[in-house]
Coordinates of N, CA, C and O in Angstrom, one line a residue:
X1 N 203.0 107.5 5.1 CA 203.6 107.7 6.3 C 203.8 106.4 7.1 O 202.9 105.6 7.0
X2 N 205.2 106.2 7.9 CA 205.0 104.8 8.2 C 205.1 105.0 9.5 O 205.1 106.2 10.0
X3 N 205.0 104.0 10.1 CA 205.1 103.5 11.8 C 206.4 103.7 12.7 O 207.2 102.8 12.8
X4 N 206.7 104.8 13.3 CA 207.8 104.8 13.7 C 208.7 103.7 14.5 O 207.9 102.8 14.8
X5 N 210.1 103.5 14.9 CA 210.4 103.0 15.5 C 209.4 102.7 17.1 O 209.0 101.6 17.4
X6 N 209.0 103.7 17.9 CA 209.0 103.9 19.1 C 207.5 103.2 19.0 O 207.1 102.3 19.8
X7 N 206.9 103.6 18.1 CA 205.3 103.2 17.6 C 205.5 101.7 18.0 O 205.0 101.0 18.9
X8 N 206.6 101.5 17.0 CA 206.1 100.2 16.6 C 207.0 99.1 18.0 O 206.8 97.9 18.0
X9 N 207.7 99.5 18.9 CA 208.0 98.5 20.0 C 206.8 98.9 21.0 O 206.7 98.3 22.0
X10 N 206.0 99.9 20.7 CA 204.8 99.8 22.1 C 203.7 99.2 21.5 O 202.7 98.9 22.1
X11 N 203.8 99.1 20.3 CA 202.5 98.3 19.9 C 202.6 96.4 20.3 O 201.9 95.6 20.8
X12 N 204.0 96.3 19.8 CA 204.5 94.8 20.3 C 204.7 94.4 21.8 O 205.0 93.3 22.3
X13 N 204.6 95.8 22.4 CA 205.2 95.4 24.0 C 203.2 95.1 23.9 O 203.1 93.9 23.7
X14 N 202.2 95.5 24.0 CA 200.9 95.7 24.2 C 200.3 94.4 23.7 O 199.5 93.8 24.4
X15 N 200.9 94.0 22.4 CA 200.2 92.7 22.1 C 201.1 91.8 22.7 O 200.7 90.7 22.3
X16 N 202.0 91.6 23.3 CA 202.9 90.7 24.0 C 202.1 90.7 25.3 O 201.7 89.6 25.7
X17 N 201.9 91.9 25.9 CA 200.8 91.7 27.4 C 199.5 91.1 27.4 O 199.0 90.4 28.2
X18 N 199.0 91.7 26.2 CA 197.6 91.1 25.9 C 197.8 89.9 25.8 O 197.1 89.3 26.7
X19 N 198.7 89.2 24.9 CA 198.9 87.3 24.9 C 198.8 86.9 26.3 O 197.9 86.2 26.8
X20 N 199.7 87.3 26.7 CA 199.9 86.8 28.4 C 198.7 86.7 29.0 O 198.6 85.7 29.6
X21 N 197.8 87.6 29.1 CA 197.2 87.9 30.1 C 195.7 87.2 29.1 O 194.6 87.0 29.7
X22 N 195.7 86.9 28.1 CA 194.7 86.4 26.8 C 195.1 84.2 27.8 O 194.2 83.6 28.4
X23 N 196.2 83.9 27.5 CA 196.5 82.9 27.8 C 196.4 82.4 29.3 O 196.9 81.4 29.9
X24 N 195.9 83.3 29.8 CA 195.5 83.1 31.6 C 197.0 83.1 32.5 O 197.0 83.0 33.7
X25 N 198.2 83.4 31.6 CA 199.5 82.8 32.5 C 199.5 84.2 33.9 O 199.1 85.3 33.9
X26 N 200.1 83.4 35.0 CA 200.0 84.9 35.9 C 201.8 84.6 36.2 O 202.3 83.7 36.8
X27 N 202.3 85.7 35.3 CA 204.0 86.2 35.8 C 204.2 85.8 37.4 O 203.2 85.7 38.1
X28 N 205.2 85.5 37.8 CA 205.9 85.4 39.2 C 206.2 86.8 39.1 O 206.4 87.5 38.2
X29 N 206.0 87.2 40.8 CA 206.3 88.3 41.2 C 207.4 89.0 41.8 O 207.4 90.1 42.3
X30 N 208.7 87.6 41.5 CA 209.5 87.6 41.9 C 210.6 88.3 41.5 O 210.3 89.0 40.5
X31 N 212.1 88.6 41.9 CA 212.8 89.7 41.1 C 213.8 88.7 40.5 O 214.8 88.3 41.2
X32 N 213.5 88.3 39.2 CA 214.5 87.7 38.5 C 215.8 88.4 38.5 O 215.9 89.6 38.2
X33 N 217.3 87.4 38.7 CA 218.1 88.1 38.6 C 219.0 87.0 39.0 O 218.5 86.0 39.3
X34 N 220.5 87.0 39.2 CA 221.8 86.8 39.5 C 222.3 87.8 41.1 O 222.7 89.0 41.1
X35 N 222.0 87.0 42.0 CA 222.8 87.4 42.9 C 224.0 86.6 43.9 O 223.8 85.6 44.5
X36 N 225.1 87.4 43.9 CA 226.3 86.8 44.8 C 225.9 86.2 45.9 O 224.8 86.4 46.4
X37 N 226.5 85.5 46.1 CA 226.2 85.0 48.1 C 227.4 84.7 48.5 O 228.0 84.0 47.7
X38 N 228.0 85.1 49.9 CA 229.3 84.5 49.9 C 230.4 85.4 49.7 O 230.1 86.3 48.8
X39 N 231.8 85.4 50.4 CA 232.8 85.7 50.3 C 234.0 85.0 50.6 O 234.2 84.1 51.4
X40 N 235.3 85.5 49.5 CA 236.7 84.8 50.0 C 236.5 83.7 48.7 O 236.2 83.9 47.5
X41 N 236.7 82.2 49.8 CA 237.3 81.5 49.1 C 235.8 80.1 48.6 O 235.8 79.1 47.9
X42 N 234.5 80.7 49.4 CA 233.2 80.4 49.5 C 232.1 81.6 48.9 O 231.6 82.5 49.6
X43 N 231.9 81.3 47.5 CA 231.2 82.3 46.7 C 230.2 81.4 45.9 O 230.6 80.2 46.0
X44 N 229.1 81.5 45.2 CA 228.0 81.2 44.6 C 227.0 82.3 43.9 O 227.4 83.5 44.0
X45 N 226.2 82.2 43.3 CA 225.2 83.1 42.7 C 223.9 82.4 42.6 O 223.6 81.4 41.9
X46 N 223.3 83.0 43.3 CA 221.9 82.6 43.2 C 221.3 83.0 42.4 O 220.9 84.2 42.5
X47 N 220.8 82.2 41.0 CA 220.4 83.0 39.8 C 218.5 82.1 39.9 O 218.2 81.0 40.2
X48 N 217.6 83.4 39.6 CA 216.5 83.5 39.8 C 216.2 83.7 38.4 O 216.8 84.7 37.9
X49 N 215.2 82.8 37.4 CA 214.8 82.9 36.4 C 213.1 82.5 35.7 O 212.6 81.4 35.9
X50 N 212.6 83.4 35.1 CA 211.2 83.2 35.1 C 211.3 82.2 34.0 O 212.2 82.7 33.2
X51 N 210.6 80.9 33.6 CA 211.0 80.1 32.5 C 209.6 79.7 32.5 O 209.0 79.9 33.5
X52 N 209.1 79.0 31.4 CA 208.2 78.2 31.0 C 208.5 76.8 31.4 O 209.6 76.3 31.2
X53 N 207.5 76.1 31.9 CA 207.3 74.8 32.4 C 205.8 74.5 32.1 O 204.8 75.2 32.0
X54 N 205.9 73.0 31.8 CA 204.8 72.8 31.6 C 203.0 73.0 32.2 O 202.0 72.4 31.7
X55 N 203.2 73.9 33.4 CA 202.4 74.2 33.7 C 202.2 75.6 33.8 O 201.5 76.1 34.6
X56 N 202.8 76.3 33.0 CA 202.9 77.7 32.8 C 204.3 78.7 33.0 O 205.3 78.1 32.5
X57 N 204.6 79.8 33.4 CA 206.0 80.3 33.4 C 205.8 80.1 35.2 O 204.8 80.2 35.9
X58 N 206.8 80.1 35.5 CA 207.1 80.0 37.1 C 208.5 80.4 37.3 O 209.2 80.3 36.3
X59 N 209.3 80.9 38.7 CA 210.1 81.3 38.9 C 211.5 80.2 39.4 O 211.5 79.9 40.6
X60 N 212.4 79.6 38.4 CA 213.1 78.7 39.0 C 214.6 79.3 39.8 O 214.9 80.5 39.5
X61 N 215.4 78.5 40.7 CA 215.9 79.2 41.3 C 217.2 78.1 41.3 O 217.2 76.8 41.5
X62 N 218.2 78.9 41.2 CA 219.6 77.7 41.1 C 220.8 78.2 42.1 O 221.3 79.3 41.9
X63 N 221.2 77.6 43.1 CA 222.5 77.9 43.8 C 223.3 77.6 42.8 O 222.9 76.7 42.0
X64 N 224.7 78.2 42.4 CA 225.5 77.7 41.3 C 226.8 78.4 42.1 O 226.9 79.6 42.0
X65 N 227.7 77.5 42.8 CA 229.0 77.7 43.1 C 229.8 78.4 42.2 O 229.7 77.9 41.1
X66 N 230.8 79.5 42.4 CA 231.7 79.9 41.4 C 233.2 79.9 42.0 O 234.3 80.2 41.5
X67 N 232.9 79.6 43.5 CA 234.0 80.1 44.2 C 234.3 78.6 45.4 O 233.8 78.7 46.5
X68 N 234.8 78.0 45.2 CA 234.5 76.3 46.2 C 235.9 76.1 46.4 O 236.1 74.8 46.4
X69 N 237.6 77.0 46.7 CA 238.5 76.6 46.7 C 239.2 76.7 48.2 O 240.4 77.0 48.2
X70 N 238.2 76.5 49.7 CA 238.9 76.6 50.9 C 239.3 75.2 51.0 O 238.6 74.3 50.6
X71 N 240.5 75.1 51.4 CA 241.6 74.1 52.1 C 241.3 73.7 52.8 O 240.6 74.3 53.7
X72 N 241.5 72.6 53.0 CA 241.5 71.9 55.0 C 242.6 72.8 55.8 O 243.6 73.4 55.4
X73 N 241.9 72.6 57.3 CA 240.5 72.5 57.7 C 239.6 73.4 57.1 O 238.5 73.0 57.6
X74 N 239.4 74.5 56.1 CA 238.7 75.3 56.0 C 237.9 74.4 55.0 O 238.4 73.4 54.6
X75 N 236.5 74.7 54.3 CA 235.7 73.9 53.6 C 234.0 74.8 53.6 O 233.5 75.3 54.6
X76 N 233.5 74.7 52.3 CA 231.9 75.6 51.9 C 231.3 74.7 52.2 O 231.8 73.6 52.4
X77 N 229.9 75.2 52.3 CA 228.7 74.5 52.3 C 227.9 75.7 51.3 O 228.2 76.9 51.2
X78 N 226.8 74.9 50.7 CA 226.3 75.9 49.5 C 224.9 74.9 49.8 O 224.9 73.7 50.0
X79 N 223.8 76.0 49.8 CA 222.4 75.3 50.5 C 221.5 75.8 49.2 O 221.8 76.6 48.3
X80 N 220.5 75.2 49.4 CA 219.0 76.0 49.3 C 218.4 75.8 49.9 O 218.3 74.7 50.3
X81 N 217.3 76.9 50.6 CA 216.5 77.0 51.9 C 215.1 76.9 51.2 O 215.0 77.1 50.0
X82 N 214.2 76.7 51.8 CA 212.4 76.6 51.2 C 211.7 76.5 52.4 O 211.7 75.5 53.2
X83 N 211.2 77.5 52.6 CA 210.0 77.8 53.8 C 210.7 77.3 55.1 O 210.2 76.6 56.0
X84 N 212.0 77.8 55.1 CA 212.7 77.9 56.5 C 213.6 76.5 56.2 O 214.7 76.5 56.6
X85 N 213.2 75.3 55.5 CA 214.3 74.2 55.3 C 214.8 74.0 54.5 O 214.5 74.2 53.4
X86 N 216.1 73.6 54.9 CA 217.2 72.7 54.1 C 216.8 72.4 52.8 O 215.7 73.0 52.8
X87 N 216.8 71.9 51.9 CA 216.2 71.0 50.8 C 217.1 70.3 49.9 O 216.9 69.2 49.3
X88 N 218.4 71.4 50.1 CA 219.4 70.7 49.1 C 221.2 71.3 49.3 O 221.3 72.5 49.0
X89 N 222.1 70.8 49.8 CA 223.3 71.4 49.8 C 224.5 70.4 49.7 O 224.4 69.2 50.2
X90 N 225.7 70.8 48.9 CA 226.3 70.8 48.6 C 227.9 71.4 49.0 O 228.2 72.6 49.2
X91 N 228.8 70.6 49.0 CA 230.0 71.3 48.9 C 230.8 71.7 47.8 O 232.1 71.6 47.8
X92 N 230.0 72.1 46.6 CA 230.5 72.7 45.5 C 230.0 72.6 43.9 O 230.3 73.2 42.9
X93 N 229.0 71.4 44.4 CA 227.9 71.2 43.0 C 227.3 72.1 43.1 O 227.1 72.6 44.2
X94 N 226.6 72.8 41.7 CA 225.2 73.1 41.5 C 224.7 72.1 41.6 O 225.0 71.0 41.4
X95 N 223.0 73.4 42.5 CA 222.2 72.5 42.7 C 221.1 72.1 41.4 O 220.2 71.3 41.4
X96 N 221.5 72.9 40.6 CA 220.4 72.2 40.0 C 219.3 73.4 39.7 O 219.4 74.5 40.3
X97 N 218.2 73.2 38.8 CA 217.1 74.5 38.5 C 215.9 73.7 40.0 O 215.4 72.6 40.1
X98 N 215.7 74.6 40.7 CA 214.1 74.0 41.4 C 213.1 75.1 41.5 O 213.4 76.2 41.8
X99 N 211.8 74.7 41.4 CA 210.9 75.6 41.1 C 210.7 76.1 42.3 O 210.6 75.4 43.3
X100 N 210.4 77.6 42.2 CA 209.9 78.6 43.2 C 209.1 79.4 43.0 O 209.2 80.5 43.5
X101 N 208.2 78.9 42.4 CA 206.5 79.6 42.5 C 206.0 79.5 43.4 O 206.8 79.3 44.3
X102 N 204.9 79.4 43.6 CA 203.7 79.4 44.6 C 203.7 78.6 45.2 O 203.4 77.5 44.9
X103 N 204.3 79.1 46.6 CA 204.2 78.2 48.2 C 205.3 77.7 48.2 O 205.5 76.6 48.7
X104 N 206.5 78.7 47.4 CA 207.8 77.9 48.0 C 208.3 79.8 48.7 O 207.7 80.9 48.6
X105 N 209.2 79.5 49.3 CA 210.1 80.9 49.5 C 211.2 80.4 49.8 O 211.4 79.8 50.9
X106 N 212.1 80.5 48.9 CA 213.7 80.0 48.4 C 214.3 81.3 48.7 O 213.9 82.4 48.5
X107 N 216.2 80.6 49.5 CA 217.0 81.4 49.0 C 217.9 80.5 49.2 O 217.8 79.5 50.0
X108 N 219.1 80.9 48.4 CA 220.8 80.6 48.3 C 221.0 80.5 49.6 O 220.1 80.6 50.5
X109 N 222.0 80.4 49.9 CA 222.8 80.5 51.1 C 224.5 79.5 51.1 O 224.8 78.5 50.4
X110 N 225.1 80.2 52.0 CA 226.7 79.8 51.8 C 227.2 79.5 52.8 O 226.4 80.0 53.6
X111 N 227.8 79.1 53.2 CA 229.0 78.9 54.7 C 230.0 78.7 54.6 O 230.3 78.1 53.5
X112 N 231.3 79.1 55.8 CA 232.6 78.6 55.1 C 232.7 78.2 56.6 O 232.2 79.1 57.4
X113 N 233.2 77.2 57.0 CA 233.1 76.3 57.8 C 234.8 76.5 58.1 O 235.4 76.7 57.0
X114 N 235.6 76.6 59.1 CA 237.0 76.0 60.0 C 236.7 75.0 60.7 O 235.9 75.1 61.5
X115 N 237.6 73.6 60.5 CA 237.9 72.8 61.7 C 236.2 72.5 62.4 O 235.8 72.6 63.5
X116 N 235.5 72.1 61.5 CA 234.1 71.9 61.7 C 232.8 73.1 62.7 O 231.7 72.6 63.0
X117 N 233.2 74.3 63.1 CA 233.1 75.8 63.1 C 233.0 76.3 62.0 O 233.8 76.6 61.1
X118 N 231.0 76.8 62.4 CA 231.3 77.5 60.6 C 231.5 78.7 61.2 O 231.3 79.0 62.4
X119 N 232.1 79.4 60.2 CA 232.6 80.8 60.4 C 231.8 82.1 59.9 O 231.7 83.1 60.6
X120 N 231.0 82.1 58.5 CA 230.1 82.6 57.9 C 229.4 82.2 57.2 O 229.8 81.3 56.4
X121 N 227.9 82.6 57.1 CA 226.6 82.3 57.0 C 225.7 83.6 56.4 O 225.1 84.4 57.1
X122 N 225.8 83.4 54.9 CA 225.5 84.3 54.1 C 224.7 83.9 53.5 O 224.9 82.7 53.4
X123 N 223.6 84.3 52.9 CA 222.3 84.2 52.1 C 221.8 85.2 51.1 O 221.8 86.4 51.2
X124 N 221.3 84.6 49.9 CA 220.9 85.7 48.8 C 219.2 86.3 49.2 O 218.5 86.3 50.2
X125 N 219.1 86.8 48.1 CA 217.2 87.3 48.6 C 216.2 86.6 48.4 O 215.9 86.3 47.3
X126 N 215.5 86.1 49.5 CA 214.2 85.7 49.9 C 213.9 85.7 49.2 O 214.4 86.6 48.6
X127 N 213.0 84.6 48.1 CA 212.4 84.8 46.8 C 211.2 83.7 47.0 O 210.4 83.5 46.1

């Protein structure tokens, strides 16, 4: 008699937790994911990803513009925020992966700016 399908992915989900938690790593409790920020002609995705770093898995976080085509006067701004500050923004680069584990609280954020008036001021989730 063999090991059924269903057997056999809860036995591997079980020793996959046991490793983790065998290896001392503690998961971010964060909600990995891809979210929008932004509308029109000022759009981004704040993509939230749990990765391996050399000091364990931690939660990295990337503003990544997909939408950067306002005209003059019109023009984006594309941020990342960390414990209420600025840290990094852009008018249309990615920023880049930066770590958001323990004792940061990051989020995306967008603007679309007229004639030096910003106009909208949109943000992804608190992470």
């Amino acid at each position: 008699m063999g090991i059924g399908k269903k057997t056999r992915f809860g036995l591997a989900a079980a020793f996959g937790t046991a490793a983790i938690l065998a290896l001392g790593v503690n998961p971010a409790f964060a909600q990995e994911g891809n979210f929008t920020v932004g509308s029109g002609s000022c759009v981004a995705v704040e993509e939230i990803q749990l990765q391996s770093t050399s000091t364990g898995w931690h939660d990295l976080m990337e503003n990544n513009p997909i939408q950067a085509s306002a005209t003059d006067p019109y023009w984006c701004r594309f941020s990342l925020i960390d414990n209420g500050t600025e840290v990094w923004h852009s008018s249309g680069a990615g920023s880049g992966w930066w770590a958001d584990g323990p004792g940061h609280n990051m989020q995306a954020c967008v603007e679309r700016w007229y004639n030096g008036t910003r106009q909208t001021h949109t943000c992804g989730p608190l992470n």
